[in-house]
PDB file of C-alpha atoms in Angstrom:
ATOM      1  CA  MET A1113      80.348  25.200  51.605  1.00  0.00           C
ATOM      2  CA  ALA A1114      78.490  23.778  54.762  1.00  0.00           C
ATOM      3  CA  PRO A1115      75.387  26.270  54.507  1.00  0.00           C
ATOM      4  CA  ALA A1116      75.622  25.852  50.482  1.00  0.00           C
ATOM      5  CA  ASP A1117      75.216  21.537  51.274  1.00  0.00           C
ATOM      6  CA  SER A1118      72.530  22.422  54.147  1.00  0.00           C
ATOM      7  CA  ASP A1119      70.574  24.700  51.372  1.00  0.00           C
ATOM      8  CA  ASP A1120      70.346  21.856  48.616  1.00  0.00           C
ATOM      9  CA  ARG A1121      69.408  19.168  51.375  1.00  0.00           C
ATOM     10  CA  THR A1122      66.712  21.451  52.034  1.00  0.00           C
ATOM     11  CA  ASP A1123      65.398  22.302  48.605  1.00  0.00           C
ATOM     12  CA  ARG A1124      65.420  18.323  47.767  1.00  0.00           C
ATOM     13  CA  LEU A1125      63.275  17.728  50.753  1.00  0.00           C
ATOM     14  CA  LEU A1126      60.797  20.400  49.802  1.00  0.00           C
ATOM     15  CA  ARG A1127      60.482  18.950  46.265  1.00  0.00           C
ATOM     16  CA  ASP A1128      60.237  15.591  48.067  1.00  0.00           C
ATOM     17  CA  VAL A1129      57.589  16.676  50.294  1.00  0.00           C
ATOM     18  CA  GLY A1130      55.954  18.525  47.461  1.00  0.00           C
ATOM     19  CA  ALA A1131      55.833  15.547  45.220  1.00  0.00           C
ATOM     20  CA  THR A1132      54.162  13.626  48.240  1.00  0.00           C
ATOM     21  CA  VAL A1133      51.395  15.973  48.641  1.00  0.00           C
ATOM     22  CA  VAL A1134      50.735  16.038  45.005  1.00  0.00           C
ATOM     23  CA  ALA A1135      50.663  12.633  44.401  1.00  0.00           C
ATOM     24  CA  ALA A1136      48.511  12.226  47.938  1.00  0.00           C
ATOM     25  CA  GLY A1137      46.092  14.566  46.659  1.00  0.00           C
ATOM     26  CA  ALA A1138      46.021  13.052  43.291  1.00  0.00           C
ATOM     27  CA  SER A1139      45.201   9.720  44.997  1.00  0.00           C
ATOM     28  CA  ALA A1140      42.796  11.224  47.322  1.00  0.00           C
ATOM     29  CA  ALA A1141      41.218  12.710  44.273  1.00  0.00           C
ATOM     30  CA  ALA A1142      41.293   9.363  42.059  1.00  0.00           C
ATOM     31  CA  SER A1143      39.739   7.593  45.219  1.00  0.00           C
ATOM     32  CA  TYR A1144      36.824  10.057  45.388  1.00  0.00           C
ATOM     33  CA  ALA A1145      35.810   9.991  42.286  1.00  0.00           C
ATOM     34  CA  ALA A1146      35.900   5.969  42.199  1.00  0.00           C
ATOM     35  CA  TYR A1147      34.253   6.302  45.439  1.00  0.00           C
ATOM     36  CA  SER A1148      31.271   8.829  43.594  1.00  0.00           C
ATOM     37  CA  TYR A1149      31.455   6.490  40.419  1.00  0.00           C
ATOM     38  CA  LEU A1150      30.395   3.330  42.281  1.00  0.00           C
ATOM     39  CA  ASN A1151      27.536   5.075  44.133  1.00  0.00           C
ATOM     40  CA  SER A1152      25.645   6.346  41.423  1.00  0.00           C
ATOM     41  CA  GLN A1153      26.404   2.622  40.349  1.00  0.00           C
ATOM     42  CA  ALA A1154      24.744   1.549  43.488  1.00  0.00           C
ATOM     43  CA  ALA A1155      21.831   3.878  42.841  1.00  0.00           C
ATOM     44  CA  HIS A1156      21.522   2.777  39.301  1.00  0.00           C
ATOM     45  CA  ALA A1157      21.574  -0.650  40.371  1.00  0.00           C
ATOM     46  CA  ARG A1158      18.544  -0.266  43.342  1.00  0.00           C
ATOM     47  CA  SER A1159      16.352   1.872  40.710  1.00  0.00           C
ATOM     48  CA  ILE A1160      16.700  -1.235  38.424  1.00  0.00           C
ATOM     49  CA  ILE A1161      15.888  -4.252  41.014  1.00  0.00           C
ATOM     50  CA  PRO A1162      12.870  -3.898  42.819  1.00  0.00           C
ATOM     51  CA  HIS A1163      12.563  -3.160  46.541  1.00  0.00           C
ATOM     52  CA  ARG A1164      10.217  -5.843  47.621  1.00  0.00           C
ATOM     53  CA  THR A1165       7.546  -5.710  50.585  1.00  0.00           C
ATOM     54  CA  ASP A1166       5.119  -8.362  49.557  1.00  0.00           C
ATOM     55  CA  ALA A1167       5.591 -11.235  51.516  1.00  0.00           C
ATOM     56  CA  ALA A1168       6.671 -15.026  50.269  1.00  0.00           C
ATOM     57  CA  PRO A1169       4.112 -17.937  50.310  1.00  0.00           C
ATOM     58  CA  ASP A1170       3.677 -19.668  53.098  1.00  0.00           C
ATOM     59  CA  GLY A1171       4.004 -23.128  53.404  1.00  0.00           C
ATOM     60  CA  ASP A1172       4.332 -23.565  57.759  1.00  0.00           C
ATOM     61  CA  GLY A1173       2.896 -27.025  58.704  1.00  0.00           C
ATOM     62  CA  VAL A1174       3.048 -30.352  58.474  1.00  0.00           C
ATOM     63  CA  TYR A1175       4.482 -32.609  55.973  1.00  0.00           C
ATOM     64  CA  TYR A1176       3.582 -35.983  55.588  1.00  0.00           C
ATOM     65  CA  PRO A1177       4.840 -39.499  53.667  1.00  0.00           C
ATOM     66  CA  ASP A1178       1.637 -39.684  51.638  1.00  0.00           C
ATOM     67  CA  GLY A1179       2.160 -36.484  49.975  1.00  0.00           C
ATOM     68  CA  ARG A1180      -0.365 -34.488  52.183  1.00  0.00           C
ATOM     69  CA  GLY A1181       0.965 -31.217  53.424  1.00  0.00           C
ATOM     70  CA  PRO A1182       1.403 -28.570  54.795  1.00  0.00           C
ATOM     71  CA  VAL A1183      -1.544 -29.417  57.425  1.00  0.00           C
ATOM     72  CA  PRO A1184      -1.798 -26.885  60.065  1.00  0.00           C
ATOM     73  CA  TYR A1185      -0.065 -27.887  63.226  1.00  0.00           C
ATOM     74  CA  THR A1186      -1.515 -27.974  66.711  1.00  0.00           C
ATOM     75  CA  ARG A1187       0.295 -29.417  69.984  1.00  0.00           C
ATOM     76  CA  ASP A1188      -1.571 -32.417  69.790  1.00  0.00           C
ATOM     77  CA  THR A1189       0.093 -33.401  66.146  1.00  0.00           C
ATOM     78  CA  GLU A1190       2.676 -36.161  66.522  1.00  0.00           C
ATOM     79  CA  ILE A1191       5.802 -35.480  64.212  1.00  0.00           C
ATOM     80  CA  ASP A1192       8.988 -36.787  63.810  1.00  0.00           C
ATOM     81  CA  LEU A1193      11.050 -33.983  63.073  1.00  0.00           C
ATOM     82  CA  HIS A1194      10.811 -30.418  63.157  1.00  0.00           C
ATOM     83  CA  LEU A1195      12.964 -28.263  60.713  1.00  0.00           C
ATOM     84  CA  ALA A1196      12.875 -24.617  60.860  1.00  0.00           C
ATOM     85  CA  VAL A1197      13.893 -22.026  58.220  1.00  0.00           C
ATOM     86  CA  TYR A1198      15.800 -18.330  59.232  1.00  0.00           C
ATOM     87  CA  GLY A1199      17.162 -15.464  57.353  1.00  0.00           C
ATOM     88  CA  ASP A1200      16.261 -13.005  54.564  1.00  0.00           C
ATOM     89  CA  SER A1201      14.135 -13.072  51.466  1.00  0.00           C
ATOM     90  CA  THR A1202      16.001 -15.922  50.044  1.00  0.00           C
ATOM     91  CA  ALA A1203      15.046 -17.908  53.355  1.00  0.00           C
ATOM     92  CA  ALA A1204      11.406 -16.904  52.752  1.00  0.00           C
ATOM     93  CA  GLY A1205      11.234 -17.632  49.043  1.00  0.00           C
ATOM     94  CA  LEU A1206      10.689 -14.409  47.601  1.00  0.00           C
ATOM     95  CA  GLY A1207      10.092 -14.410  44.020  1.00  0.00           C
ATOM     96  CA  VAL A1208       8.035 -17.657  43.359  1.00  0.00           C
ATOM     97  CA  ASP A1209       4.578 -17.758  43.008  1.00  0.00           C
ATOM     98  CA  THR A1210       3.449 -20.826  45.352  1.00  0.00           C
ATOM     99  CA  ALA A1211       5.038 -22.630  48.904  1.00  0.00           C
ATOM    100  CA  ASP A1212       5.434 -25.968  46.914  1.00  0.00           C
ATOM    101  CA  GLU A1213       8.009 -23.448  44.927  1.00  0.00           C
ATOM    102  CA  THR A1214      10.238 -22.207  48.098  1.00  0.00           C
ATOM    103  CA  PRO A1215      13.669 -23.663  49.220  1.00  0.00           C
ATOM    104  CA  GLY A1216      12.396 -24.379  52.348  1.00  0.00           C
ATOM    105  CA  VAL A1217       9.250 -26.441  51.626  1.00  0.00           C
ATOM    106  CA  GLN A1218      11.031 -28.001  48.359  1.00  0.00           C
ATOM    107  CA  ILE A1219      14.103 -29.240  51.515  1.00  0.00           C
ATOM    108  CA  VAL A1220      11.104 -30.556  53.705  1.00  0.00           C
ATOM    109  CA  ARG A1221       9.442 -32.432  50.964  1.00  0.00           C
ATOM    110  CA  ASN A1222      12.446 -34.096  49.856  1.00  0.00           C
ATOM    111  CA  LEU A1223      13.637 -34.735  53.836  1.00  0.00           C
ATOM    112  CA  VAL A1224       9.870 -36.362  54.082  1.00  0.00           C
ATOM    113  CA  ARG A1225       9.954 -38.254  50.894  1.00  0.00           C
ATOM    114  CA  GLU A1226      13.898 -39.578  51.639  1.00  0.00           C
ATOM    115  CA  THR A1227      13.235 -40.641  55.252  1.00  0.00           C
ATOM    116  CA  ASP A1228       9.392 -41.232  55.250  1.00  0.00           C
ATOM    117  CA  LYS A1229       8.992 -39.309  58.532  1.00  0.00           C
ATOM    118  CA  VAL A1230       6.298 -36.809  59.398  1.00  0.00           C
ATOM    119  CA  VAL A1231       7.797 -33.543  59.063  1.00  0.00           C
ATOM    120  CA  ARG A1232       6.831 -30.533  60.827  1.00  0.00           C
ATOM    121  CA  TYR A1233       7.713 -26.987  58.592  1.00  0.00           C
ATOM    122  CA  SER A1234       8.038 -23.699  59.989  1.00  0.00           C
ATOM    123  CA  ASN A1235       9.725 -20.586  57.984  1.00  0.00           C
ATOM    124  CA  LYS A1236      10.676 -17.461  60.661  1.00  0.00           C
ATOM    125  CA  ALA A1237      12.573 -15.561  57.697  1.00  0.00           C
ATOM    126  CA  ILE A1238      12.393 -11.900  57.100  1.00  0.00           C
ATOM    127  CA  VAL A1239      12.294 -10.110  53.831  1.00  0.00           C
ATOM    128  CA  GLY A1240      14.917  -7.553  53.747  1.00  0.00           C
ATOM    129  CA  ALA A1241      16.805  -9.120  56.738  1.00  0.00           C
ATOM    130  CA  THR A1242      20.299  -8.805  57.439  1.00  0.00           C
ATOM    131  CA  SER A1243      22.360 -10.585  60.430  1.00  0.00           C
ATOM    132  CA  LYS A1244      21.579  -8.169  62.951  1.00  0.00           C
ATOM    133  CA  GLY A1245      18.238  -9.702  62.630  1.00  0.00           C
ATOM    134  CA  LEU A1246      18.585 -13.564  63.235  1.00  0.00           C
ATOM    135  CA  ALA A1247      18.218 -13.412  66.790  1.00  0.00           C
ATOM    136  CA  ALA A1248      14.965 -11.929  67.063  1.00  0.00           C
ATOM    137  CA  GLN A1249      13.995 -14.745  64.424  1.00  0.00           C
ATOM    138  CA  ILE A1250      15.542 -17.715  66.431  1.00  0.00           C
ATOM    139  CA  ASP A1251      14.392 -15.688  69.714  1.00  0.00           C
ATOM    140  CA  ALA A1252      10.589 -15.694  68.713  1.00  0.00           C
ATOM    141  CA  SER A1253      10.822 -19.455  67.764  1.00  0.00           C
ATOM    142  CA  LEU A1254      12.534 -20.767  71.086  1.00  0.00           C
ATOM    143  CA  ILE A1255      10.653 -18.484  73.413  1.00  0.00           C
ATOM    144  CA  THR A1256       7.458 -20.833  72.515  1.00  0.00           C
ATOM    145  CA  ARG A1257       9.115 -23.631  73.043  1.00  0.00           C
ATOM    146  CA  SER A1258       9.462 -24.636  69.175  1.00  0.00           C
ATOM    147  CA  ARG A1259      12.968 -25.438  68.967  1.00  0.00           C
ATOM    148  CA  PRO A1260      13.799 -27.275  65.565  1.00  0.00           C
ATOM    149  CA  ASP A1261      15.647 -30.394  65.272  1.00  0.00           C
ATOM    150  CA  VAL A1262      16.909 -29.213  62.356  1.00  0.00           C
ATOM    151  CA  ALA A1263      17.754 -25.572  61.355  1.00  0.00           C
ATOM    152  CA  VAL A1264      18.923 -24.249  57.725  1.00  0.00           C
ATOM    153  CA  ILE A1265      20.022 -20.591  57.864  1.00  0.00           C
ATOM    154  CA  LEU A1266      20.240 -18.306  54.077  1.00  0.00           C
ATOM    155  CA  ILE A1267      21.609 -14.998  55.148  1.00  0.00           C
ATOM    156  CA  GLY A1268      24.220 -12.546  53.788  1.00  0.00           C
ATOM    157  CA  ALA A1269      22.954 -10.867  50.575  1.00  0.00           C
ATOM    158  CA  ASN A1270      21.462  -7.885  52.546  1.00  0.00           C
ATOM    159  CA  ASP A1271      24.589  -7.415  54.691  1.00  0.00           C
ATOM    160  CA  VAL A1272      26.168  -6.898  51.064  1.00  0.00           C
ATOM    161  CA  THR A1273      23.856  -4.374  50.008  1.00  0.00           C
ATOM    162  CA  ALA A1274      23.953  -3.161  52.917  1.00  0.00           C
ATOM    163  CA  MET A1275      27.603  -2.835  53.410  1.00  0.00           C
ATOM    164  CA  ASN A1276      27.457  -4.182  56.614  1.00  0.00           C
ATOM    165  CA  SER A1277      31.306  -5.174  58.022  1.00  0.00           C
ATOM    166  CA  VAL A1278      32.165  -8.665  57.174  1.00  0.00           C
ATOM    167  CA  ARG A1279      33.642  -9.479  60.421  1.00  0.00           C
ATOM    168  CA  ALA A1280      30.942  -8.372  62.265  1.00  0.00           C
ATOM    169  CA  SER A1281      28.151 -10.083  60.086  1.00  0.00           C
ATOM    170  CA  ALA A1282      30.079 -13.612  60.318  1.00  0.00           C
ATOM    171  CA  HIS A1283      30.387 -13.201  63.911  1.00  0.00           C
ATOM    172  CA  ARG A1284      26.366 -12.201  64.514  1.00  0.00           C
ATOM    173  CA  LEU A1285      25.693 -15.568  62.234  1.00  0.00           C
ATOM    174  CA  GLY A1286      27.988 -17.209  64.445  1.00  0.00           C
ATOM    175  CA  GLN A1287      26.173 -16.574  67.576  1.00  0.00           C
ATOM    176  CA  ALA A1288      22.870 -17.794  66.184  1.00  0.00           C
ATOM    177  CA  VAL A1289      23.780 -20.561  65.204  1.00  0.00           C
ATOM    178  CA  LYS A1290      25.756 -20.981  69.040  1.00  0.00           C
ATOM    179  CA  VAL A1291      22.249 -20.360  70.207  1.00  0.00           C
ATOM    180  CA  LEU A1292      20.708 -23.181  68.129  1.00  0.00           C
ATOM    181  CA  VAL A1293      23.433 -25.888  68.840  1.00  0.00           C
ATOM    182  CA  ASP A1294      23.475 -25.073  72.677  1.00  0.00           C
ATOM    183  CA  GLU A1295      19.771 -25.601  72.457  1.00  0.00           C
ATOM    184  CA  GLY A1296      20.252 -29.060  70.794  1.00  0.00           C
ATOM    185  CA  SER A1297      19.264 -27.968  67.234  1.00  0.00           C
ATOM    186  CA  LYS A1298      21.429 -29.480  64.292  1.00  0.00           C
ATOM    187  CA  VAL A1299      22.124 -26.625  62.046  1.00  0.00           C
ATOM    188  CA  VAL A1300      22.788 -26.551  58.447  1.00  0.00           C
ATOM    189  CA  VAL A1301      23.736 -22.503  56.864  1.00  0.00           C
ATOM    190  CA  GLY A1302      23.482 -21.536  53.133  1.00  0.00           C
ATOM    191  CA  THR A1303      26.378 -19.205  53.016  1.00  0.00           C
ATOM    192  CA  CYS A1304      26.112 -15.461  51.067  1.00  0.00           C
ATOM    193  CA  PRO A1305      25.450 -16.151  47.300  1.00  0.00           C
ATOM    194  CA  ASP A1306      27.727 -14.378  45.003  1.00  0.00           C
ATOM    195  CA  LEU A1307      25.916 -11.162  44.048  1.00  0.00           C
ATOM    196  CA  GLY A1308      28.364 -10.861  41.015  1.00  0.00           C
ATOM    197  CA  VAL A1309      26.245 -13.150  39.348  1.00  0.00           C
ATOM    198  CA  VAL A1310      23.192 -10.158  38.942  1.00  0.00           C
ATOM    199  CA  SER A1311      23.444  -8.894  35.713  1.00  0.00           C
ATOM    200  CA  ALA A1312      21.438  -6.055  36.944  1.00  0.00           C
ATOM    201  CA  ILE A1313      24.145  -4.795  38.888  1.00  0.00           C
ATOM    202  CA  PRO A1314      26.402  -2.672  36.282  1.00  0.00           C
ATOM    203  CA  GLN A1315      30.168  -2.911  36.242  1.00  0.00           C
ATOM    204  CA  PRO A1316      32.705  -2.489  38.096  1.00  0.00           C
ATOM    205  CA  LEU A1317      29.807  -2.248  40.941  1.00  0.00           C
ATOM    206  CA  ARG A1318      29.143  -5.671  40.102  1.00  0.00           C
ATOM    207  CA  SER A1319      32.754  -6.735  40.848  1.00  0.00           C
ATOM    208  CA  VAL A1320      33.574  -4.978  43.937  1.00  0.00           C
ATOM    209  CA  ILE A1321      30.033  -6.803  45.525  1.00  0.00           C
ATOM    210  CA  ARG A1322      31.073 -10.372  44.153  1.00  0.00           C
ATOM    211  CA  GLN A1323      34.446  -9.577  45.884  1.00  0.00           C
ATOM    212  CA  TYR A1324      32.639  -8.549  49.255  1.00  0.00           C
ATOM    213  CA  SER A1325      29.962 -11.235  48.870  1.00  0.00           C
ATOM    214  CA  LEU A1326      33.201 -14.190  48.613  1.00  0.00           C
ATOM    215  CA  ARG A1327      34.573 -13.102  51.513  1.00  0.00           C
ATOM    216  CA  LEU A1328      31.543 -12.641  53.976  1.00  0.00           C
ATOM    217  CA  ALA A1329      30.832 -16.228  52.679  1.00  0.00           C
ATOM    218  CA  SER A1330      33.908 -17.373  53.686  1.00  0.00           C
ATOM    219  CA  ALA A1331      34.078 -15.489  56.811  1.00  0.00           C
ATOM    220  CA  GLN A1332      30.815 -16.982  57.748  1.00  0.00           C
ATOM    221  CA  ARG A1333      31.634 -20.547  57.286  1.00  0.00           C
ATOM    222  CA  SER A1334      34.368 -20.136  59.955  1.00  0.00           C
ATOM    223  CA  ALA A1335      31.942 -18.479  62.001  1.00  0.00           C
ATOM    224  CA  VAL A1336      29.562 -21.377  61.586  1.00  0.00           C
ATOM    225  CA  ARG A1337      32.017 -24.210  61.709  1.00  0.00           C
ATOM    226  CA  ALA A1338      33.418 -23.018  65.023  1.00  0.00           C
ATOM    227  CA  ALA A1339      29.581 -22.840  66.258  1.00  0.00           C
ATOM    228  CA  GLY A1340      28.974 -26.255  65.762  1.00  0.00           C
ATOM    229  CA  GLY A1341      27.142 -25.740  62.575  1.00  0.00           C
ATOM    230  CA  ARG A1342      27.762 -26.958  58.777  1.00  0.00           C
ATOM    231  CA  ALA A1343      28.537 -24.761  56.448  1.00  0.00           C
ATOM    232  CA  VAL A1344      27.287 -24.929  52.483  1.00  0.00           C
ATOM    233  CA  PRO A1345      29.327 -22.474  50.019  1.00  0.00           C
ATOM    234  CA  LEU A1346      26.162 -21.553  47.810  1.00  0.00           C
ATOM    235  CA  ALA A1347      28.477 -18.713  45.947  1.00  0.00           C
ATOM    236  CA  ASP A1348      30.654 -21.145  44.737  1.00  0.00           C
ATOM    237  CA  VAL A1349      28.037 -24.088  43.489  1.00  0.00           C
ATOM    238  CA  LEU A1350      25.146 -21.733  42.557  1.00  0.00           C
ATOM    239  CA  ALA A1351      27.214 -19.080  40.300  1.00  0.00           C
ATOM    240  CA  LYS A1352      27.890 -21.390  37.083  1.00  0.00           C
ATOM    241  CA  GLU A1353      24.383 -22.151  36.804  1.00  0.00           C
ATOM    242  CA  PHE A1354      22.963 -18.748  37.398  1.00  0.00           C
ATOM    243  CA  LEU A1355      25.664 -17.119  34.903  1.00  0.00           C
ATOM    244  CA  ALA A1356      24.785 -19.665  32.625  1.00  0.00           C
ATOM    245  CA  ARG A1357      21.275 -19.896  32.336  1.00  0.00           C
ATOM    246  CA  PRO A1358      20.126 -16.267  34.335  1.00  0.00           C
ATOM    247  CA  GLU A1359      17.029 -15.883  32.408  1.00  0.00           C
ATOM    248  CA  HIS A1360      15.830 -19.875  33.883  1.00  0.00           C
ATOM    249  CA  MET A1361      17.682 -19.303  37.249  1.00  0.00           C
ATOM    250  CA  PHE A1362      15.944 -15.626  38.071  1.00  0.00           C
ATOM    251  CA  SER A1363      12.734 -14.870  38.517  1.00  0.00           C
ATOM    252  CA  PRO A1364      10.989 -11.963  36.729  1.00  0.00           C
ATOM    253  CA  ASP A1365      12.594  -9.261  39.397  1.00  0.00           C
ATOM    254  CA  ASN A1366      16.106 -10.719  38.007  1.00  0.00           C
ATOM    255  CA  TYR A1367      17.171 -10.657  41.808  1.00  0.00           C
ATOM    256  CA  HIS A1368      15.412 -13.174  43.789  1.00  0.00           C
ATOM    257  CA  PRO A1369      16.001 -16.699  41.954  1.00  0.00           C
ATOM    258  CA  SER A1370      13.096 -18.508  40.407  1.00  0.00           C
ATOM    259  CA  ALA A1371      11.313 -22.294  41.251  1.00  0.00           C
ATOM    260  CA  ALA A1372      14.374 -23.880  39.149  1.00  0.00           C
ATOM    261  CA  GLY A1373      17.395 -21.520  41.372  1.00  0.00           C
ATOM    262  CA  TYR A1374      15.665 -22.503  44.492  1.00  0.00           C
ATOM    263  CA  ALA A1375      15.413 -26.463  43.612  1.00  0.00           C
ATOM    264  CA  LEU A1376      19.260 -26.023  42.561  1.00  0.00           C
ATOM    265  CA  ALA A1377      19.917 -24.415  46.307  1.00  0.00           C
ATOM    266  CA  ALA A1378      17.622 -27.095  47.686  1.00  0.00           C
ATOM    267  CA  SER A1379      19.367 -30.012  46.248  1.00  0.00           C
ATOM    268  CA  ILE A1380      22.559 -28.518  47.349  1.00  0.00           C
ATOM    269  CA  LEU A1381      21.653 -28.110  51.566  1.00  0.00           C
ATOM    270  CA  LEU A1382      19.256 -31.363  51.045  1.00  0.00           C
ATOM    271  CA  PRO A1383      22.429 -33.485  51.640  1.00  0.00           C
ATOM    272  CA  GLU A1384      23.898 -31.796  55.074  1.00  0.00           C
ATOM    273  CA  VAL A1385      19.978 -31.791  56.430  1.00  0.00           C
ATOM    274  CA  LEU A1386      19.626 -35.083  55.572  1.00  0.00           C
ATOM    275  CA  ASP A1387      23.366 -35.954  57.439  1.00  0.00           C
ATOM    276  CA  ALA A1388      22.079 -33.824  60.249  1.00  0.00           C
ATOM    277  CA  VAL A1389      19.611 -35.716  61.534  1.00  0.00           C
ATOM    278  CA  GLY A1390      20.777 -39.180  60.574  1.00  0.00           C
ATOM    279  CA  GLU A1391      19.631 -40.089  57.067  1.00  0.00           C
ATOM    280  CA  TRP A1392      22.818 -40.101  54.942  1.00  0.00           C
ATOM    281  CA  GLU A1393      24.770 -42.833  53.586  1.00  0.00           C
ATOM    282  CA  GLY A1394      28.030 -42.624  52.484  1.00  0.00           C
ATOM    283  CA  PRO A1395      30.206 -39.386  51.960  1.00  0.00           C
ATOM    284  CA  LEU A1396      28.305 -36.097  51.600  1.00  0.00           C
ATOM    285  CA  PRO A1397      29.639 -34.509  47.959  1.00  0.00           C
ATOM    286  CA  VAL A1398      32.360 -31.954  48.279  1.00  0.00           C
ATOM    287  CA  PRO A1399      31.310 -28.485  46.391  1.00  0.00           C
ATOM    288  CA  PRO A1400      34.109 -26.751  44.546  1.00  0.00           C
ATOM    289  CA  GLU A1401      36.824 -24.307  46.605  1.00  0.00           C
ATOM    290  CA  VAL A1402      36.003 -21.717  43.792  1.00  0.00           C
ATOM    291  CA  SER A1403      33.348 -21.686  40.516  1.00  0.00           C
ATOM    292  CA  GLU A1404      35.694 -21.354  37.341  1.00  0.00           C
ATOM    293  CA  VAL A1405      32.816 -19.741  35.650  1.00  0.00           C
ATOM    294  CA  ALA A1406      32.517 -16.969  38.121  1.00  0.00           C
ATOM    295  CA  GLU A1407      36.666 -16.525  38.245  1.00  0.00           C
ATOM    296  CA  SER A1408      36.286 -15.936  34.663  1.00  0.00           C
ATOM    297  CA  ARG A1409      33.962 -13.566  35.027  1.00  0.00           C
ATOM    298  CA  LYS A1410      36.037 -11.324  37.473  1.00  0.00           C
ATOM    299  CA  LEU A1411      36.787  -8.055  36.127  1.00  0.00           C
ATOM    300  CA  VAL A1412      40.601  -8.325  36.079  1.00  0.00           C
ATOM    301  CA  ASN A1413      39.816 -11.610  34.483  1.00  0.00           C
ATOM    302  CA  ARG A1414      38.577 -10.212  31.249  1.00  0.00           C
ATOM    303  CA  ILE A1415      40.448  -7.064  31.196  1.00  0.00           C
ATOM    304  CA  ARG A1416      43.486  -9.875  30.804  1.00  0.00           C
ATOM    305  CA  ARG A1417      41.625 -11.679  27.801  1.00  0.00           C
ATOM    306  CA  VAL A1418      41.152  -8.343  26.295  1.00  0.00           C
ATOM    307  CA  LEU A1419      44.585  -6.702  26.457  1.00  0.00           C
ATOM    308  CA  PRO A1420      47.782  -8.161  24.615  1.00  0.00           C
ATOM    309  CA  MET A1421      50.493  -9.603  27.138  1.00  0.00           C
ATOM    310  CA  ALA A1422      53.984  -8.493  27.510  1.00  0.00           C
ATOM    311  CA  PRO A1423      56.468 -10.232  26.181  1.00  0.00           C
ATOM    312  CA  GLY A1424      56.997 -12.998  28.962  1.00  0.00           C
ATOM    313  CA  SER A1425      54.480 -12.324  30.974  1.00  0.00           C
TER     314      SER A1425
END
């Protein structure tokens, strides 16, 4: 009887192995199909979202409390503060027509208005930049002995679309912040925006990109704080307005913010900038940890609203 039992065990083992192989093959096929589908959606999104090679409006110069500016800066110009902006096309202000509509200039004009100080503004952001390019932007300003008193960094969207590693991207940002902090600059970082608000990106790719954006934003926040900077969660704060009024908050390319979108971002960053230079009184605004509107747009939550709930669930 022993040989018969051994044969039975062998048959069962072979059946189990066979079932596992079939399941693994089916899973691999499904994964490949999903990967191919998301790739096709990404290609479709890239065909809709224009590849911008133009430059953002240039607002560099000195701004005065009497409304003058930008006035060209020279070594002999007396200033109270120097604010510099680093990052990608959002930091540069791509998508608007005038320098006054870019986020950096909107921050500077409000900074001048609130403090009555003379402020030099310089924008080192590069359209299309990822976190890999931050070090070069910062080196370019420090090598000319132009250390900013306060630096604003907006970076992350291109790391998401390029599918760069979340951990590596956040680490590079943290290193950039540390370089500026070690030089004596105060640093304010607007963490990665929620790309799930961009309706030109089809579902389910939009939900995948949204989760990637939020993961990067969370990792950036930790890296920025560890390096001595201030992190402002733009994704959680901006998503509600961009989802509610996309025609107002986006520029004509339906990807970059409009003047109104940049104004909202600037208003969210301004308190941290003012506090960094000792010009903010009272507690800072506390942004929501998670945007309720953005959460409601998640694919899984939309499916739950459509499908009937099982008894007792």
